[in-house]
């Protein structure tokens, strides 16, 4: 006799649960971004409107980054070449910049890849806002290289360049505050110079294992 099919629900694996959680988190971030866009349409203060739309763009970008990382089979060891190329496509779609990526075949923990992606996205948003005349589809160049025991990421544009008084660590803008905070958390350095446009160089220790990264964007405390 043929046995009856097992009607008991299949027990879900830890991997299934993780994928569903990742999917829900990415959707929740996008939903939060949509809420901010709706609120942006309701307010009249120009500064509040700009702050809401920029925050919505950041949430949407983080959601897209998380969704891509979740789709990687080896989420704890991400191919930065492939990851940054995918990110470049997202940047082109969201900012209109022609983003070119040139990266060595380097792997990094997913946590670090996510932090670096946020930094690159913030610098791309900065370039889209300040580097080129309104409506111009300028270029953005992203490179990733090993230099000895360090990993160096350069984000550069061909635009108007930085103001002579600009100092990255003293910038009061939210974007540069986020960039500086993440670079500090990764125990790295940040340099901003003019070189036929603005060029930002981030140097961090060559990643091997995920570090304990603080989630705080608080400014650094006084020196010991």
JSON list of C-alpha atoms in Angstrom, two decimals:
[
{"chain": "A", "resi": 1, "resn": "UNK", "atom": "CA", "xyz": [0.00, 0.00, 0.00]},
{"chain": "A", "resi": 2, "resn": "UNK", "atom": "CA", "xyz": [1.16, 3.48, -0.75]},
{"chain": "A", "resi": 3, "resn": "UNK", "atom": "CA", "xyz": [1.85, 5.50, 2.36]},
{"chain": "A", "resi": 4, "resn": "UNK", "atom": "CA", "xyz": [-0.01, 8.75, 2.79]},
{"chain": "A", "resi": 5, "resn": "UNK", "atom": "CA", "xyz": [1.99, 11.92, 2.23]},
{"chain": "A", "resi": 6, "resn": "UNK", "atom": "CA", "xyz": [3.39, 13.49, 5.38]},
{"chain": "A", "resi": 7, "resn": "UNK", "atom": "CA", "xyz": [1.12, 16.43, 6.13]},
{"chain": "A", "resi": 8, "resn": "UNK", "atom": "CA", "xyz": [3.28, 17.71, 8.96]},
{"chain": "A", "resi": 9, "resn": "UNK", "atom": "CA", "xyz": [4.87, 21.12, 8.25]},
{"chain": "A", "resi": 10, "resn": "UNK", "atom": "CA", "xyz": [8.49, 20.90, 7.23]},
{"chain": "A", "resi": 11, "resn": "UNK", "atom": "CA", "xyz": [10.80, 22.16, 9.89]},
{"chain": "A", "resi": 12, "resn": "UNK", "atom": "CA", "xyz": [12.56, 25.24, 8.64]},
{"chain": "A", "resi": 13, "resn": "UNK", "atom": "CA", "xyz": [16.32, 25.33, 8.71]},
{"chain": "A", "resi": 14, "resn": "UNK", "atom": "CA", "xyz": [18.35, 28.06, 10.36]},
{"chain": "A", "resi": 15, "resn": "UNK", "atom": "CA", "xyz": [19.39, 29.20, 6.86]},
{"chain": "A", "resi": 16, "resn": "UNK", "atom": "CA", "xyz": [15.74, 29.54, 5.77]},
{"chain": "A", "resi": 17, "resn": "UNK", "atom": "CA", "xyz": [14.99, 31.61, 8.86]},
{"chain": "A", "resi": 18, "resn": "UNK", "atom": "CA", "xyz": [18.04, 33.80, 8.30]},
{"chain": "A", "resi": 19, "resn": "UNK", "atom": "CA", "xyz": [17.07, 34.46, 4.68]},
{"chain": "A", "resi": 20, "resn": "UNK", "atom": "CA", "xyz": [13.53, 35.39, 5.68]},
{"chain": "A", "resi": 21, "resn": "UNK", "atom": "CA", "xyz": [14.85, 37.71, 8.40]},
{"chain": "A", "resi": 22, "resn": "UNK", "atom": "CA", "xyz": [17.22, 39.37, 5.92]},
{"chain": "A", "resi": 23, "resn": "UNK", "atom": "CA", "xyz": [14.37, 39.79, 3.44]},
{"chain": "A", "resi": 24, "resn": "UNK", "atom": "CA", "xyz": [12.11, 41.33, 6.07]},
{"chain": "A", "resi": 25, "resn": "UNK", "atom": "CA", "xyz": [14.84, 43.67, 7.28]},
{"chain": "A", "resi": 26, "resn": "UNK", "atom": "CA", "xyz": [15.57, 44.94, 3.76]},
{"chain": "A", "resi": 27, "resn": "UNK", "atom": "CA", "xyz": [11.84, 45.45, 3.14]},
{"chain": "A", "resi": 28, "resn": "UNK", "atom": "CA", "xyz": [11.44, 47.25, 6.47]},
{"chain": "A", "resi": 29, "resn": "UNK", "atom": "CA", "xyz": [14.27, 49.64, 5.61]},
{"chain": "A", "resi": 30, "resn": "UNK", "atom": "CA", "xyz": [12.67, 50.42, 2.26]},
{"chain": "A", "resi": 31, "resn": "UNK", "atom": "CA", "xyz": [9.28, 50.91, 3.93]},
{"chain": "A", "resi": 32, "resn": "UNK", "atom": "CA", "xyz": [10.83, 53.33, 6.42]},
{"chain": "A", "resi": 33, "resn": "UNK", "atom": "CA", "xyz": [12.41, 55.22, 3.51]},
{"chain": "A", "resi": 34, "resn": "UNK", "atom": "CA", "xyz": [9.00, 55.43, 1.81]},
{"chain": "A", "resi": 35, "resn": "UNK", "atom": "CA", "xyz": [7.44, 56.82, 4.99]},
{"chain": "A", "resi": 36, "resn": "UNK", "atom": "CA", "xyz": [10.06, 59.56, 5.08]},
{"chain": "A", "resi": 37, "resn": "UNK", "atom": "CA", "xyz": [9.38, 60.43, 1.44]},
{"chain": "A", "resi": 38, "resn": "UNK", "atom": "CA", "xyz": [5.66, 60.74, 2.20]},
{"chain": "A", "resi": 39, "resn": "UNK", "atom": "CA", "xyz": [6.44, 62.97, 5.19]},
{"chain": "A", "resi": 40, "resn": "UNK", "atom": "CA", "xyz": [8.76, 65.05, 3.01]},
{"chain": "A", "resi": 41, "resn": "UNK", "atom": "CA", "xyz": [5.75, 65.83, 0.80]},
{"chain": "A", "resi": 42, "resn": "UNK", "atom": "CA", "xyz": [3.80, 67.11, 3.82]},
{"chain": "A", "resi": 43, "resn": "UNK", "atom": "CA", "xyz": [6.28, 69.59, 5.27]},
{"chain": "A", "resi": 44, "resn": "UNK", "atom": "CA", "xyz": [7.06, 73.05, 3.92]},
{"chain": "A", "resi": 45, "resn": "UNK", "atom": "CA", "xyz": [10.32, 73.97, 5.63]},
{"chain": "A", "resi": 46, "resn": "UNK", "atom": "CA", "xyz": [13.08, 73.62, 2.98]},
{"chain": "A", "resi": 47, "resn": "UNK", "atom": "CA", "xyz": [15.73, 72.35, 5.41]},
{"chain": "A", "resi": 48, "resn": "UNK", "atom": "CA", "xyz": [13.36, 69.80, 6.89]},
{"chain": "A", "resi": 49, "resn": "UNK", "atom": "CA", "xyz": [12.35, 68.61, 3.42]},
{"chain": "A", "resi": 50, "resn": "UNK", "atom": "CA", "xyz": [15.99, 68.19, 2.39]},
{"chain": "A", "resi": 51, "resn": "UNK", "atom": "CA", "xyz": [16.86, 66.34, 5.60]},
{"chain": "A", "resi": 52, "resn": "UNK", "atom": "CA", "xyz": [13.92, 63.94, 5.17]},
{"chain": "A", "resi": 53, "resn": "UNK", "atom": "CA", "xyz": [14.68, 63.11, 1.55]},
{"chain": "A", "resi": 54, "resn": "UNK", "atom": "CA", "xyz": [18.40, 62.60, 2.23]},
{"chain": "A", "resi": 55, "resn": "UNK", "atom": "CA", "xyz": [17.62, 60.31, 5.16]},
{"chain": "A", "resi": 56, "resn": "UNK", "atom": "CA", "xyz": [15.20, 58.37, 2.95]},
{"chain": "A", "resi": 57, "resn": "UNK", "atom": "CA", "xyz": [17.91, 57.95, 0.33]},
{"chain": "A", "resi": 58, "resn": "UNK", "atom": "CA", "xyz": [20.33, 56.66, 2.97]},
{"chain": "A", "resi": 59, "resn": "UNK", "atom": "CA", "xyz": [17.83, 54.14, 4.34]},
{"chain": "A", "resi": 60, "resn": "UNK", "atom": "CA", "xyz": [17.02, 52.90, 0.85]},
{"chain": "A", "resi": 61, "resn": "UNK", "atom": "CA", "xyz": [20.72, 52.51, 0.03]},
{"chain": "A", "resi": 62, "resn": "UNK", "atom": "CA", "xyz": [21.39, 50.57, 3.25]},
{"chain": "A", "resi": 63, "resn": "UNK", "atom": "CA", "xyz": [18.42, 48.30, 2.45]},
{"chain": "A", "resi": 64, "resn": "UNK", "atom": "CA", "xyz": [19.77, 47.59, -1.03]},
{"chain": "A", "resi": 65, "resn": "UNK", "atom": "CA", "xyz": [23.25, 46.90, 0.35]},
{"chain": "A", "resi": 66, "resn": "UNK", "atom": "CA", "xyz": [21.81, 44.52, 2.93]},
{"chain": "A", "resi": 67, "resn": "UNK", "atom": "CA", "xyz": [19.70, 42.75, 0.30]},
{"chain": "A", "resi": 68, "resn": "UNK", "atom": "CA", "xyz": [22.76, 42.17, -1.88]},
{"chain": "A", "resi": 69, "resn": "UNK", "atom": "CA", "xyz": [24.84, 40.88, 1.03]},
{"chain": "A", "resi": 70, "resn": "UNK", "atom": "CA", "xyz": [22.03, 38.54, 2.08]},
{"chain": "A", "resi": 71, "resn": "UNK", "atom": "CA", "xyz": [22.04, 37.03, -1.41]},
{"chain": "A", "resi": 72, "resn": "UNK", "atom": "CA", "xyz": [25.68, 36.03, -1.18]},
{"chain": "A", "resi": 73, "resn": "UNK", "atom": "CA", "xyz": [26.34, 32.40, -0.37]},
{"chain": "A", "resi": 74, "resn": "UNK", "atom": "CA", "xyz": [29.36, 33.30, 1.74]},
{"chain": "A", "resi": 75, "resn": "UNK", "atom": "CA", "xyz": [27.99, 36.33, 3.51]},
{"chain": "A", "resi": 76, "resn": "UNK", "atom": "CA", "xyz": [30.90, 36.28, 6.00]},
{"chain": "A", "resi": 77, "resn": "UNK", "atom": "CA", "xyz": [33.44, 36.41, 3.17]},
{"chain": "A", "resi": 78, "resn": "UNK", "atom": "CA", "xyz": [32.41, 38.86, 0.46]},
{"chain": "A", "resi": 79, "resn": "UNK", "atom": "CA", "xyz": [34.15, 39.32, -2.89]},
{"chain": "A", "resi": 80, "resn": "UNK", "atom": "CA", "xyz": [34.76, 43.08, -2.86]},
{"chain": "A", "resi": 81, "resn": "UNK", "atom": "CA", "xyz": [35.31, 43.21, -6.64]},
{"chain": "A", "resi": 82, "resn": "UNK", "atom": "CA", "xyz": [31.85, 41.83, -7.35]},
{"chain": "A", "resi": 83, "resn": "UNK", "atom": "CA", "xyz": [30.26, 43.66, -4.44]},
{"chain": "A", "resi": 84, "resn": "UNK", "atom": "CA", "xyz": [31.63, 47.10, -5.35]},
{"chain": "A", "resi": 85, "resn": "UNK", "atom": "CA", "xyz": [30.69, 46.57, -9.01]},
{"chain": "A", "resi": 86, "resn": "UNK", "atom": "CA", "xyz": [27.10, 45.86, -7.95]},
{"chain": "A", "resi": 87, "resn": "UNK", "atom": "CA", "xyz": [27.20, 48.90, -5.68]},
{"chain": "A", "resi": 88, "resn": "UNK", "atom": "CA", "xyz": [28.45, 51.02, -8.58]},
{"chain": "A", "resi": 89, "resn": "UNK", "atom": "CA", "xyz": [25.37, 50.03, -10.56]},
{"chain": "A", "resi": 90, "resn": "UNK", "atom": "CA", "xyz": [23.14, 51.07, -7.68]},
{"chain": "A", "resi": 91, "resn": "UNK", "atom": "CA", "xyz": [24.97, 54.40, -7.42]},
{"chain": "A", "resi": 92, "resn": "UNK", "atom": "CA", "xyz": [24.53, 55.05, -11.14]},
{"chain": "A", "resi": 93, "resn": "UNK", "atom": "CA", "xyz": [20.80, 54.28, -10.89]},
{"chain": "A", "resi": 94, "resn": "UNK", "atom": "CA", "xyz": [20.24, 56.41, -7.78]},
{"chain": "A", "resi": 95, "resn": "UNK", "atom": "CA", "xyz": [22.48, 59.43, -8.45]},
{"chain": "A", "resi": 96, "resn": "UNK", "atom": "CA", "xyz": [22.89, 59.57, -12.24]},
{"chain": "A", "resi": 97, "resn": "UNK", "atom": "CA", "xyz": [26.68, 59.51, -11.91]},
{"chain": "A", "resi": 98, "resn": "UNK", "atom": "CA", "xyz": [28.62, 57.24, -14.24]},
{"chain": "A", "resi": 99, "resn": "UNK", "atom": "CA", "xyz": [30.23, 55.06, -11.59]},
{"chain": "A", "resi": 100, "resn": "UNK", "atom": "CA", "xyz": [33.32, 53.10, -12.64]},
{"chain": "A", "resi": 101, "resn": "UNK", "atom": "CA", "xyz": [34.75, 50.45, -10.32]},
{"chain": "A", "resi": 102, "resn": "UNK", "atom": "CA", "xyz": [38.27, 49.02, -10.49]},
{"chain": "A", "resi": 103, "resn": "UNK", "atom": "CA", "xyz": [39.02, 46.54, -7.72]},
{"chain": "A", "resi": 104, "resn": "UNK", "atom": "CA", "xyz": [41.47, 43.77, -7.08]},
{"chain": "A", "resi": 105, "resn": "UNK", "atom": "CA", "xyz": [40.14, 40.33, -6.19]},
{"chain": "A", "resi": 106, "resn": "UNK", "atom": "CA", "xyz": [39.87, 40.90, -2.44]},
{"chain": "A", "resi": 107, "resn": "UNK", "atom": "CA", "xyz": [37.62, 39.23, 0.10]},
{"chain": "A", "resi": 108, "resn": "UNK", "atom": "CA", "xyz": [36.42, 40.82, 3.31]},
{"chain": "A", "resi": 109, "resn": "UNK", "atom": "CA", "xyz": [33.95, 39.97, 6.07]},
{"chain": "A", "resi": 110, "resn": "UNK", "atom": "CA", "xyz": [30.38, 40.94, 5.24]},
{"chain": "A", "resi": 111, "resn": "UNK", "atom": "CA", "xyz": [30.28, 43.38, 8.15]},
{"chain": "A", "resi": 112, "resn": "UNK", "atom": "CA", "xyz": [33.24, 45.33, 6.81]},
{"chain": "A", "resi": 113, "resn": "UNK", "atom": "CA", "xyz": [31.94, 45.20, 3.22]},
{"chain": "A", "resi": 114, "resn": "UNK", "atom": "CA", "xyz": [28.68, 46.75, 4.41]},
{"chain": "A", "resi": 115, "resn": "UNK", "atom": "CA", "xyz": [30.48, 49.54, 6.27]},
{"chain": "A", "resi": 116, "resn": "UNK", "atom": "CA", "xyz": [32.66, 50.31, 3.24]},
{"chain": "A", "resi": 117, "resn": "UNK", "atom": "CA", "xyz": [29.60, 50.34, 0.99]},
{"chain": "A", "resi": 118, "resn": "UNK", "atom": "CA", "xyz": [27.94, 52.95, 3.20]},
{"chain": "A", "resi": 119, "resn": "UNK", "atom": "CA", "xyz": [31.09, 55.09, 3.02]},
{"chain": "A", "resi": 120, "resn": "UNK", "atom": "CA", "xyz": [31.29, 54.83, -0.78]},
{"chain": "A", "resi": 121, "resn": "UNK", "atom": "CA", "xyz": [27.58, 55.60, -1.11]},
{"chain": "A", "resi": 122, "resn": "UNK", "atom": "CA", "xyz": [27.87, 58.68, 1.12]},
{"chain": "A", "resi": 123, "resn": "UNK", "atom": "CA", "xyz": [30.80, 60.00, -0.93]},
{"chain": "A", "resi": 124, "resn": "UNK", "atom": "CA", "xyz": [28.84, 59.32, -4.12]},
{"chain": "A", "resi": 125, "resn": "UNK", "atom": "CA", "xyz": [25.88, 61.31, -2.78]},
{"chain": "A", "resi": 126, "resn": "UNK", "atom": "CA", "xyz": [28.29, 64.11, -1.91]},
{"chain": "A", "resi": 127, "resn": "UNK", "atom": "CA", "xyz": [29.72, 64.09, -5.45]},
{"chain": "A", "resi": 128, "resn": "UNK", "atom": "CA", "xyz": [26.26, 64.09, -7.01]},
{"chain": "A", "resi": 129, "resn": "UNK", "atom": "CA", "xyz": [25.32, 67.11, -4.93]},
{"chain": "A", "resi": 130, "resn": "UNK", "atom": "CA", "xyz": [28.49, 69.22, -5.13]},
{"chain": "A", "resi": 131, "resn": "UNK", "atom": "CA", "xyz": [30.89, 68.06, -7.86]},
{"chain": "A", "resi": 132, "resn": "UNK", "atom": "CA", "xyz": [29.02, 68.80, -11.06]},
{"chain": "A", "resi": 133, "resn": "UNK", "atom": "CA", "xyz": [26.73, 71.43, -12.49]},
{"chain": "A", "resi": 134, "resn": "UNK", "atom": "CA", "xyz": [23.03, 70.69, -12.04]},
{"chain": "A", "resi": 135, "resn": "UNK", "atom": "CA", "xyz": [21.90, 67.98, -14.45]},
{"chain": "A", "resi": 136, "resn": "UNK", "atom": "CA", "xyz": [25.38, 66.89, -15.54]},
{"chain": "A", "resi": 137, "resn": "UNK", "atom": "CA", "xyz": [26.03, 63.13, -15.52]},
{"chain": "A", "resi": 138, "resn": "UNK", "atom": "CA", "xyz": [29.56, 63.25, -14.22]},
{"chain": "A", "resi": 139, "resn": "UNK", "atom": "CA", "xyz": [31.93, 60.40, -13.53]},
{"chain": "A", "resi": 140, "resn": "UNK", "atom": "CA", "xyz": [32.70, 58.72, -10.22]},
{"chain": "A", "resi": 141, "resn": "UNK", "atom": "CA", "xyz": [35.77, 56.49, -9.94]},
{"chain": "A", "resi": 142, "resn": "UNK", "atom": "CA", "xyz": [36.01, 53.85, -7.21]},
{"chain": "A", "resi": 143, "resn": "UNK", "atom": "CA", "xyz": [39.20, 51.83, -6.80]},
{"chain": "A", "resi": 144, "resn": "UNK", "atom": "CA", "xyz": [40.09, 49.17, -4.24]},
{"chain": "A", "resi": 145, "resn": "UNK", "atom": "CA", "xyz": [43.66, 47.95, -3.76]},
{"chain": "A", "resi": 146, "resn": "UNK", "atom": "CA", "xyz": [45.91, 46.21, -1.28]},
{"chain": "A", "resi": 147, "resn": "UNK", "atom": "CA", "xyz": [48.86, 48.25, -0.10]},
{"chain": "A", "resi": 148, "resn": "UNK", "atom": "CA", "xyz": [51.01, 46.12, 2.15]},
{"chain": "A", "resi": 149, "resn": "UNK", "atom": "CA", "xyz": [48.98, 45.21, 5.21]},
{"chain": "A", "resi": 150, "resn": "UNK", "atom": "CA", "xyz": [46.26, 47.73, 4.41]},
{"chain": "A", "resi": 151, "resn": "UNK", "atom": "CA", "xyz": [43.21, 47.98, 2.17]},
{"chain": "A", "resi": 152, "resn": "UNK", "atom": "CA", "xyz": [42.88, 51.28, 0.29]},
{"chain": "A", "resi": 153, "resn": "UNK", "atom": "CA", "xyz": [39.63, 52.52, -1.27]},
{"chain": "A", "resi": 154, "resn": "UNK", "atom": "CA", "xyz": [39.65, 55.69, -3.37]},
{"chain": "A", "resi": 155, "resn": "UNK", "atom": "CA", "xyz": [36.49, 57.53, -4.40]},
{"chain": "A", "resi": 156, "resn": "UNK", "atom": "CA", "xyz": [37.16, 60.35, -6.88]},
{"chain": "A", "resi": 157, "resn": "UNK", "atom": "CA", "xyz": [35.22, 62.57, -9.25]},
{"chain": "A", "resi": 158, "resn": "UNK", "atom": "CA", "xyz": [36.16, 64.88, -12.12]},
{"chain": "A", "resi": 159, "resn": "UNK", "atom": "CA", "xyz": [34.16, 67.81, -10.82]},
{"chain": "A", "resi": 160, "resn": "UNK", "atom": "CA", "xyz": [34.81, 71.22, -9.34]},
{"chain": "A", "resi": 161, "resn": "UNK", "atom": "CA", "xyz": [36.95, 69.95, -6.48]},
{"chain": "A", "resi": 162, "resn": "UNK", "atom": "CA", "xyz": [36.86, 70.68, -2.79]},
{"chain": "A", "resi": 163, "resn": "UNK", "atom": "CA", "xyz": [36.64, 74.11, -1.27]},
{"chain": "A", "resi": 164, "resn": "UNK", "atom": "CA", "xyz": [40.04, 75.30, -0.05]},
{"chain": "A", "resi": 165, "resn": "UNK", "atom": "CA", "xyz": [38.72, 75.42, 3.50]},
{"chain": "A", "resi": 166, "resn": "UNK", "atom": "CA", "xyz": [37.31, 71.89, 3.37]},
{"chain": "A", "resi": 167, "resn": "UNK", "atom": "CA", "xyz": [38.72, 69.49, 5.91]},
{"chain": "A", "resi": 168, "resn": "UNK", "atom": "CA", "xyz": [36.94, 66.12, 5.98]},
{"chain": "A", "resi": 169, "resn": "UNK", "atom": "CA", "xyz": [37.12, 65.62, 9.74]},
{"chain": "A", "resi": 170, "resn": "UNK", "atom": "CA", "xyz": [35.83, 69.12, 10.39]},
{"chain": "A", "resi": 171, "resn": "UNK", "atom": "CA", "xyz": [32.93, 68.98, 7.96]},
{"chain": "A", "resi": 172, "resn": "UNK", "atom": "CA", "xyz": [29.61, 69.55, 9.70]},
{"chain": "A", "resi": 173, "resn": "UNK", "atom": "CA", "xyz": [27.55, 67.76, 7.05]},
{"chain": "A", "resi": 174, "resn": "UNK", "atom": "CA", "xyz": [25.78, 64.56, 8.06]},
{"chain": "A", "resi": 175, "resn": "UNK", "atom": "CA", "xyz": [27.30, 62.58, 5.20]},
{"chain": "A", "resi": 176, "resn": "UNK", "atom": "CA", "xyz": [30.91, 63.35, 6.10]},
{"chain": "A", "resi": 177, "resn": "UNK", "atom": "CA", "xyz": [30.14, 62.82, 9.79]},
{"chain": "A", "resi": 178, "resn": "UNK", "atom": "CA", "xyz": [28.94, 59.30, 8.94]},
{"chain": "A", "resi": 179, "resn": "UNK", "atom": "CA", "xyz": [31.98, 58.65, 6.73]},
{"chain": "A", "resi": 180, "resn": "UNK", "atom": "CA", "xyz": [34.42, 59.82, 9.40]},
{"chain": "A", "resi": 181, "resn": "UNK", "atom": "CA", "xyz": [32.68, 57.78, 12.12]},
{"chain": "A", "resi": 182, "resn": "UNK", "atom": "CA", "xyz": [32.79, 54.55, 10.09]},
{"chain": "A", "resi": 183, "resn": "UNK", "atom": "CA", "xyz": [36.43, 55.04, 9.13]},
{"chain": "A", "resi": 184, "resn": "UNK", "atom": "CA", "xyz": [37.31, 55.54, 12.79]},
{"chain": "A", "resi": 185, "resn": "UNK", "atom": "CA", "xyz": [35.37, 52.40, 13.74]},
{"chain": "A", "resi": 186, "resn": "UNK", "atom": "CA", "xyz": [37.39, 50.45, 11.18]},
{"chain": "A", "resi": 187, "resn": "UNK", "atom": "CA", "xyz": [40.60, 51.88, 12.68]},
{"chain": "A", "resi": 188, "resn": "UNK", "atom": "CA", "xyz": [41.37, 53.57, 9.39]},
{"chain": "A", "resi": 189, "resn": "UNK", "atom": "CA", "xyz": [42.37, 56.95, 8.01]},
{"chain": "A", "resi": 190, "resn": "UNK", "atom": "CA", "xyz": [40.59, 59.35, 5.67]},
{"chain": "A", "resi": 191, "resn": "UNK", "atom": "CA", "xyz": [42.29, 61.84, 3.35]},
{"chain": "A", "resi": 192, "resn": "UNK", "atom": "CA", "xyz": [40.54, 64.39, 1.15]},
{"chain": "A", "resi": 193, "resn": "UNK", "atom": "CA", "xyz": [42.46, 66.28, -1.57]},
{"chain": "A", "resi": 194, "resn": "UNK", "atom": "CA", "xyz": [41.92, 68.01, -4.89]},
{"chain": "A", "resi": 195, "resn": "UNK", "atom": "CA", "xyz": [43.24, 66.06, -7.87]},
{"chain": "A", "resi": 196, "resn": "UNK", "atom": "CA", "xyz": [41.39, 67.13, -11.04]},
{"chain": "A", "resi": 197, "resn": "UNK", "atom": "CA", "xyz": [38.30, 66.95, -8.81]},
{"chain": "A", "resi": 198, "resn": "UNK", "atom": "CA", "xyz": [37.70, 65.70, -5.29]},
{"chain": "A", "resi": 199, "resn": "UNK", "atom": "CA", "xyz": [39.51, 62.55, -4.21]},
{"chain": "A", "resi": 200, "resn": "UNK", "atom": "CA", "xyz": [38.84, 60.73, -0.96]},
{"chain": "A", "resi": 201, "resn": "UNK", "atom": "CA", "xyz": [41.24, 57.99, 0.16]},
{"chain": "A", "resi": 202, "resn": "UNK", "atom": "CA", "xyz": [40.23, 55.53, 2.87]},
{"chain": "A", "resi": 203, "resn": "UNK", "atom": "CA", "xyz": [42.91, 53.24, 4.29]},
{"chain": "A", "resi": 204, "resn": "UNK", "atom": "CA", "xyz": [42.05, 50.47, 6.76]},
{"chain": "A", "resi": 205, "resn": "UNK", "atom": "CA", "xyz": [43.92, 47.45, 8.13]},
{"chain": "A", "resi": 206, "resn": "UNK", "atom": "CA", "xyz": [43.66, 44.47, 5.78]},
{"chain": "A", "resi": 207, "resn": "UNK", "atom": "CA", "xyz": [40.48, 42.74, 7.03]},
{"chain": "A", "resi": 208, "resn": "UNK", "atom": "CA", "xyz": [40.64, 39.12, 8.11]},
{"chain": "A", "resi": 209, "resn": "UNK", "atom": "CA", "xyz": [37.98, 38.52, 10.73]},
{"chain": "A", "resi": 210, "resn": "UNK", "atom": "CA", "xyz": [34.98, 40.69, 11.60]},
{"chain": "A", "resi": 211, "resn": "UNK", "atom": "CA", "xyz": [36.00, 43.26, 14.22]},
{"chain": "A", "resi": 212, "resn": "UNK", "atom": "CA", "xyz": [33.79, 44.40, 17.07]},
{"chain": "A", "resi": 213, "resn": "UNK", "atom": "CA", "xyz": [32.28, 47.47, 15.43]},
{"chain": "A", "resi": 214, "resn": "UNK", "atom": "CA", "xyz": [30.50, 50.06, 17.53]},
{"chain": "A", "resi": 215, "resn": "UNK", "atom": "CA", "xyz": [27.20, 51.32, 16.11]},
{"chain": "A", "resi": 216, "resn": "UNK", "atom": "CA", "xyz": [27.63, 54.79, 17.62]},
{"chain": "A", "resi": 217, "resn": "UNK", "atom": "CA", "xyz": [28.31, 57.80, 15.40]},
{"chain": "A", "resi": 218, "resn": "UNK", "atom": "CA", "xyz": [29.35, 59.84, 18.44]},
{"chain": "A", "resi": 219, "resn": "UNK", "atom": "CA", "xyz": [32.44, 62.05, 17.97]},
{"chain": "A", "resi": 220, "resn": "UNK", "atom": "CA", "xyz": [35.72, 60.73, 19.34]},
{"chain": "A", "resi": 221, "resn": "UNK", "atom": "CA", "xyz": [36.45, 61.45, 22.97]},
{"chain": "A", "resi": 222, "resn": "UNK", "atom": "CA", "xyz": [39.35, 63.57, 24.23]},
{"chain": "A", "resi": 223, "resn": "UNK", "atom": "CA", "xyz": [42.82, 62.09, 23.84]},
{"chain": "A", "resi": 224, "resn": "UNK", "atom": "CA", "xyz": [44.28, 60.22, 26.82]}
]
